[in-house]
Short mmCIF file of C-alpha atoms in Angstrom, two decimals:
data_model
loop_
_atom_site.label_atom_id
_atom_site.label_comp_id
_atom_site.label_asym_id
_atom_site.label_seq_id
_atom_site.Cartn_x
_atom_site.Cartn_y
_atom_site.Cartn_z
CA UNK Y 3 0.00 0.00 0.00
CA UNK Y 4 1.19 3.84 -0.52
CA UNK Y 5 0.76 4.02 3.29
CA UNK Y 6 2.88 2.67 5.81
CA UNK Y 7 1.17 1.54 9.45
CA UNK Y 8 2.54 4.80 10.92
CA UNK Y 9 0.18 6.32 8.57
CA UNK Y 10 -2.21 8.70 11.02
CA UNK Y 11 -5.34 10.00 9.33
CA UNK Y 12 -6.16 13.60 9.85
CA UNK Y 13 -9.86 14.71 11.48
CA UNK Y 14 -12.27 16.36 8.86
CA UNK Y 15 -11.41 19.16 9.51
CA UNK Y 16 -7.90 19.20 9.24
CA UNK Y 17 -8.32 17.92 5.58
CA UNK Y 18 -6.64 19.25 2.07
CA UNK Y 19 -8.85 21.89 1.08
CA UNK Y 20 -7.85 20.73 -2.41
CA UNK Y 21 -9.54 17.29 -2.06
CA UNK Y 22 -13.39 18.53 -3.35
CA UNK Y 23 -11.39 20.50 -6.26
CA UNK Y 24 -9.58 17.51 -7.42
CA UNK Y 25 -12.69 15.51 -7.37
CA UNK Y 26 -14.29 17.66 -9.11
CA UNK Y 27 -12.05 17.91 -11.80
CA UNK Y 28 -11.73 14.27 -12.27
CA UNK Y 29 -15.71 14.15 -12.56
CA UNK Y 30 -16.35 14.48 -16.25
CA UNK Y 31 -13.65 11.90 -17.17
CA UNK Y 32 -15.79 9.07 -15.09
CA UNK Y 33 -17.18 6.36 -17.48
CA UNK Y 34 -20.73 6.68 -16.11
CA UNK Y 35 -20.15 10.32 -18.04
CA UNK Y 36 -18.49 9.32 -21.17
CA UNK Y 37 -20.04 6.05 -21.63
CA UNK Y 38 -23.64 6.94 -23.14
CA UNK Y 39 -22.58 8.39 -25.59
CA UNK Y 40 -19.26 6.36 -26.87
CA UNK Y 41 -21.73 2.64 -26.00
CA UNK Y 42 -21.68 1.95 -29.92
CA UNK Y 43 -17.98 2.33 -29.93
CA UNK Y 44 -16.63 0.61 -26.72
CA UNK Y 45 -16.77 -2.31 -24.43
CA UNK Y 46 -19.84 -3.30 -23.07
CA UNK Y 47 -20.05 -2.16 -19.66
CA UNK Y 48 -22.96 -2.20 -16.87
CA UNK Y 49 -22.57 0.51 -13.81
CA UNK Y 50 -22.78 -1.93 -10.41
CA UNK Y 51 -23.98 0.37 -7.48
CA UNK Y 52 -21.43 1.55 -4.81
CA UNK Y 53 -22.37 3.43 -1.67
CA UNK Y 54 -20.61 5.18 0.77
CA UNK Y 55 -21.05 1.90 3.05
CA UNK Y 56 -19.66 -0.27 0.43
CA UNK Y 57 -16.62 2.27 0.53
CA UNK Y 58 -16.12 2.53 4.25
CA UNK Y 59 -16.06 -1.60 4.48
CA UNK Y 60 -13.54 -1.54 1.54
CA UNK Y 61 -11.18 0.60 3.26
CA UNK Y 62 -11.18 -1.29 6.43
CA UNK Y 63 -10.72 -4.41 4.96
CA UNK Y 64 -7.62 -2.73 3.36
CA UNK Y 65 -6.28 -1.43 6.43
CA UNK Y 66 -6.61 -4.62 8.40
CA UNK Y 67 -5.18 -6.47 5.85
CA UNK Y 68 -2.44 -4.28 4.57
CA UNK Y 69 -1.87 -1.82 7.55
CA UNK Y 70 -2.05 -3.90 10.63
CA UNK Y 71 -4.73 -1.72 11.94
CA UNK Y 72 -8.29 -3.85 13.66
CA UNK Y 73 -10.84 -2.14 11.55
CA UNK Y 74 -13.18 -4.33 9.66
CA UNK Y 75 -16.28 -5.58 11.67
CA UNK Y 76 -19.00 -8.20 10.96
CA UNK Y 77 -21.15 -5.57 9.17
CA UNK Y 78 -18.16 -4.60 6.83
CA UNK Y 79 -18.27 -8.20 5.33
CA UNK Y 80 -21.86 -8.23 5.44
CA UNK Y 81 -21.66 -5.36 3.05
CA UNK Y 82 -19.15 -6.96 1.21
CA UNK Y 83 -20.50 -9.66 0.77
CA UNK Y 84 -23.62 -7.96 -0.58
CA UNK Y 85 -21.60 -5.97 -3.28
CA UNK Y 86 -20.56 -9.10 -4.26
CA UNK Y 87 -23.61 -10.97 -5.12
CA UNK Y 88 -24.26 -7.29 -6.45
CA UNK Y 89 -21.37 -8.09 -9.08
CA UNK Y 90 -22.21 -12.02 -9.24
CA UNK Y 91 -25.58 -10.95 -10.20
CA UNK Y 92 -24.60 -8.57 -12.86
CA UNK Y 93 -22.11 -11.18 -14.45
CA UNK Y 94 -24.59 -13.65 -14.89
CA UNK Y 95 -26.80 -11.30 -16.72
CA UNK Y 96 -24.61 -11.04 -19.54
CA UNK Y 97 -23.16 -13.38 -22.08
CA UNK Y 98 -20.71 -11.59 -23.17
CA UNK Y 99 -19.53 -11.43 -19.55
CA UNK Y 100 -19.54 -15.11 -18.93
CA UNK Y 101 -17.96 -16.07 -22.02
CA UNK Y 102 -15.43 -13.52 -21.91
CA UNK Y 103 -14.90 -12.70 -18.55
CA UNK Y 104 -14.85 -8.61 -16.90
CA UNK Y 105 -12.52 -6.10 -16.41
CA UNK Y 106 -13.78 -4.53 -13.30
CA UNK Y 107 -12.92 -0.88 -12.33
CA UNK Y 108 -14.31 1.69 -10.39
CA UNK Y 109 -15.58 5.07 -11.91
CA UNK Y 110 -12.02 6.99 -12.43
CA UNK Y 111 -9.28 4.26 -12.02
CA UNK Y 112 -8.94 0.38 -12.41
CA UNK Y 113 -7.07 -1.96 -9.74
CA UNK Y 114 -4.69 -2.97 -11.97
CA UNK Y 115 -2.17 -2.91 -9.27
CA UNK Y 116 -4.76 -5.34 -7.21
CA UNK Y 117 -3.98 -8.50 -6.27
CA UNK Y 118 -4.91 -11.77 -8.72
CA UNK Y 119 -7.06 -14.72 -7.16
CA UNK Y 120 -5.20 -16.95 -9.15
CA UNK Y 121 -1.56 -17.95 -7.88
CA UNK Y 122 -0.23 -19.10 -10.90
CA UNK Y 123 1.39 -15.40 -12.25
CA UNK Y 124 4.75 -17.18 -12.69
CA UNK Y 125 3.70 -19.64 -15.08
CA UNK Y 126 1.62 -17.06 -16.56
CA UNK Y 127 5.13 -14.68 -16.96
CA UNK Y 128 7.03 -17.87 -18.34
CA UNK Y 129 4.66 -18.93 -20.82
CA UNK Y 130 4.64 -15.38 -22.04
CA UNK Y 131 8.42 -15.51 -22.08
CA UNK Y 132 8.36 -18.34 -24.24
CA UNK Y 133 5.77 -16.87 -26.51
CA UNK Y 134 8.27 -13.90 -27.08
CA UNK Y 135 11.59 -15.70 -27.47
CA UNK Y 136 9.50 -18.62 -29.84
CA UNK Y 137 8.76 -15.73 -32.43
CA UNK Y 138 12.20 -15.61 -33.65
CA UNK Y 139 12.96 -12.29 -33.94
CA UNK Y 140 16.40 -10.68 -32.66
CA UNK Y 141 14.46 -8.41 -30.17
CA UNK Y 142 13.19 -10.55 -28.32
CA UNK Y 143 15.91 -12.07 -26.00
CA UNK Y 144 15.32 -14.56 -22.57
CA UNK Y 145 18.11 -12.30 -20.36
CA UNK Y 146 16.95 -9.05 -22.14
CA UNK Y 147 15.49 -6.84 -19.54
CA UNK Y 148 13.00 -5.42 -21.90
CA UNK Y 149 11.85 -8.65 -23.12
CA UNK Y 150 11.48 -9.54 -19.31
CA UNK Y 151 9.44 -6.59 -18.23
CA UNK Y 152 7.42 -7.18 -21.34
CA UNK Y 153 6.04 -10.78 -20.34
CA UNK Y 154 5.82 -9.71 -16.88
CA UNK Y 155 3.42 -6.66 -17.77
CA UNK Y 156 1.55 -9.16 -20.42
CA UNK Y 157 1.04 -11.91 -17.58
CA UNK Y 158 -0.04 -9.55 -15.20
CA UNK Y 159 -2.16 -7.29 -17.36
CA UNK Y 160 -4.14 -10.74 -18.55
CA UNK Y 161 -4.78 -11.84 -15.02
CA UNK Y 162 -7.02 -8.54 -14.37
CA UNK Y 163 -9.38 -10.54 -16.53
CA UNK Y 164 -12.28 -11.78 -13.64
CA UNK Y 165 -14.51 -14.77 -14.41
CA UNK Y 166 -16.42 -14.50 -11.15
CA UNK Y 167 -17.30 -11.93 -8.70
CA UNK Y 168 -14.64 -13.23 -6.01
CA UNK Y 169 -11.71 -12.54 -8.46
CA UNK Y 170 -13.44 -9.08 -9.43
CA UNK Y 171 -13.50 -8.42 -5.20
CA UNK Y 172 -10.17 -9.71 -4.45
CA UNK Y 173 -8.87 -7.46 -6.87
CA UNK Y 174 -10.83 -4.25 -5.66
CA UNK Y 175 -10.28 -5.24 -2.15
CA UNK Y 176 -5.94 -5.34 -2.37
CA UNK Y 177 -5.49 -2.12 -4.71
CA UNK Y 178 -3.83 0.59 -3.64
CA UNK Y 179 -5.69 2.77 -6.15
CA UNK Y 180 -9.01 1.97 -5.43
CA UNK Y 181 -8.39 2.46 -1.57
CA UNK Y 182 -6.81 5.56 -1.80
CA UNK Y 183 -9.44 6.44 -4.22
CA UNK Y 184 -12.35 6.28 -2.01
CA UNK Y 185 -10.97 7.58 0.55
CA UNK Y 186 -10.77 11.07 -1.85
CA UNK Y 187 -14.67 10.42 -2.40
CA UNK Y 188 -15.59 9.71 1.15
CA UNK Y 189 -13.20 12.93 1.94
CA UNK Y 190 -15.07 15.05 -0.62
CA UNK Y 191 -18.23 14.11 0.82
CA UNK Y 192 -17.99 14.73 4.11
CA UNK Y 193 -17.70 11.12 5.25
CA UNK Y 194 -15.53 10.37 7.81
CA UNK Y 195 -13.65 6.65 7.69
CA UNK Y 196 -13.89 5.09 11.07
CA UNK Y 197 -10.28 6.73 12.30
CA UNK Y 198 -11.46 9.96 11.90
CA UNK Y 199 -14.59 9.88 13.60
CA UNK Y 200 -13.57 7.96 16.60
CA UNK Y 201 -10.84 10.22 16.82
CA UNK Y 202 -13.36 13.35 17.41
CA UNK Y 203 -15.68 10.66 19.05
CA UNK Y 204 -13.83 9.21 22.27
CA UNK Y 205 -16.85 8.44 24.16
CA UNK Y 206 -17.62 5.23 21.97
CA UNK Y 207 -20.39 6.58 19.74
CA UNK Y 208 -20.90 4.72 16.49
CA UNK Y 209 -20.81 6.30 13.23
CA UNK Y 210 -23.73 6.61 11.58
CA UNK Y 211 -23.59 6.66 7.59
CA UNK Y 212 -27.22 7.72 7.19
CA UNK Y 213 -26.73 10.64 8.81
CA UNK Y 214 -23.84 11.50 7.02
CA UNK Y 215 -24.88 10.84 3.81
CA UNK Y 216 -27.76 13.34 4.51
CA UNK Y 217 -26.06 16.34 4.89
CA UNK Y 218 -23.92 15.24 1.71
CA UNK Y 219 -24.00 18.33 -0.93
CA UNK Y 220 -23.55 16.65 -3.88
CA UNK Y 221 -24.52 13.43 -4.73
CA UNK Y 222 -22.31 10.12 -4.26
CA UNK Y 223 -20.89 9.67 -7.88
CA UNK Y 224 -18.37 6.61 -7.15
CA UNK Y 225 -19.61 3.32 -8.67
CA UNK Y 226 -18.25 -0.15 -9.57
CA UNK Y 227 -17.81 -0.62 -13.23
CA UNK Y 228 -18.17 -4.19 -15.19
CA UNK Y 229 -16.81 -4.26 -18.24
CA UNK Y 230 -16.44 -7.14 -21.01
CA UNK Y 231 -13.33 -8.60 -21.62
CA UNK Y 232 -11.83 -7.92 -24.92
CA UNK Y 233 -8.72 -10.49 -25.39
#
């Protein structure tokens, strides 16, 4: 992760004044915006619903995992568990998707620096190793560093593909991108992760999301995207 366990979270109100900006900014590039209108011309792709409690489990099931810290609770994976029959479900509507598998990504960024399910990325990187050095041409060398990097970056760029909604979660759930990501949109929002508020809340009140997501300005615009597989 791009934090280290001696990470300490600023209170709300302590926070970047440039985090709605950049938000902001990022919000017309989102593929819920572009998407409509480019459909004919693209992948198909089907929006899966996230909410601001789907994004406050995925965080602390990053930070317990990644950070040391004891953050996720039984309703964290009870919402997890619902976003994933959320994803199952919109899988299985679509053939494309079951014949070709998903890229999944949320609205700005993908986690392609996630974690696979599948534990076979070395024979994935050697097979595309071979596949370079069997075409025969001088470039493409076994020692070369370049011809290296390339079959690692093929083997690992094909194993984003998801065939099932617990690859698709494993690799939202272990990328850096995605948590850091949602913690910008819960930032911009006004919702505090569970740090910050029991950091202004010592007396051992729970957060409550409703609440917060009432007095939210602008609407939550952060959603899970599906999209087919093209090999």
């Amino acid at each position: 992760s791009v934090f280290t366990k001696s990470f300490v979270e600023p209170p709300m109100s302590q926070a970047p004044k440039w985090i709605v900006k950049y938000k902001e900014k990022r919000a017309p590039f989102a593929v819920e915006k572009w998407y409509p209108i480019l459909q004919d011309h693209t992948f198909h792709t089907e929006v899966v619903a996230l909410t601001p409690e789907h994004a406050l489990a995925i965080v602390a099931y990053h930070r317990q995992r990644f950070l040391g810290h004891d953050m996720l609770k039984a309703t964290d994976c009870k919402v997890l568990y619902g976003l994933r029959d959320d994803i199952h479900n919109c899988i299985e509507s679509s053939r494309g998707f079951k014949d070709n598998g998903v890229f999944v990504r949320l609205s700005n960024r993908s986690p392609k620096d996630g974690i696979p399910l599948t534990t076979r990325l070395k024979q994935a990187y050697l097979k595309e190793l071979d596949k370079l050095c069997d075409e025969g041409k001088e470039v493409w060398k076994r020692e070369d560093p370049n011809t290296i990097a390339v079959a690692a970056f093929t083997a690992k760029a094909k194993m984003l593909r998801a065939r099932t909604a617990d690859a698709a979660m494993n690799l939202l759930l272990t990328s850096s991108r995605v948590y850091t990501d949602l913690l910008v949109a819960l930032e911009s929002h006004g919702i505090p992760t569970r740090t910050q508020f029991e950091a202004s809340n010592p007396n051992g009140k729970e957060l409550d999301v409703s609440e917060k997501k009432s007095e939210m300005k602008t609407d939550w615009s952060t959603n899970v995207l599906i999209r087919e597989w093209n090999p």
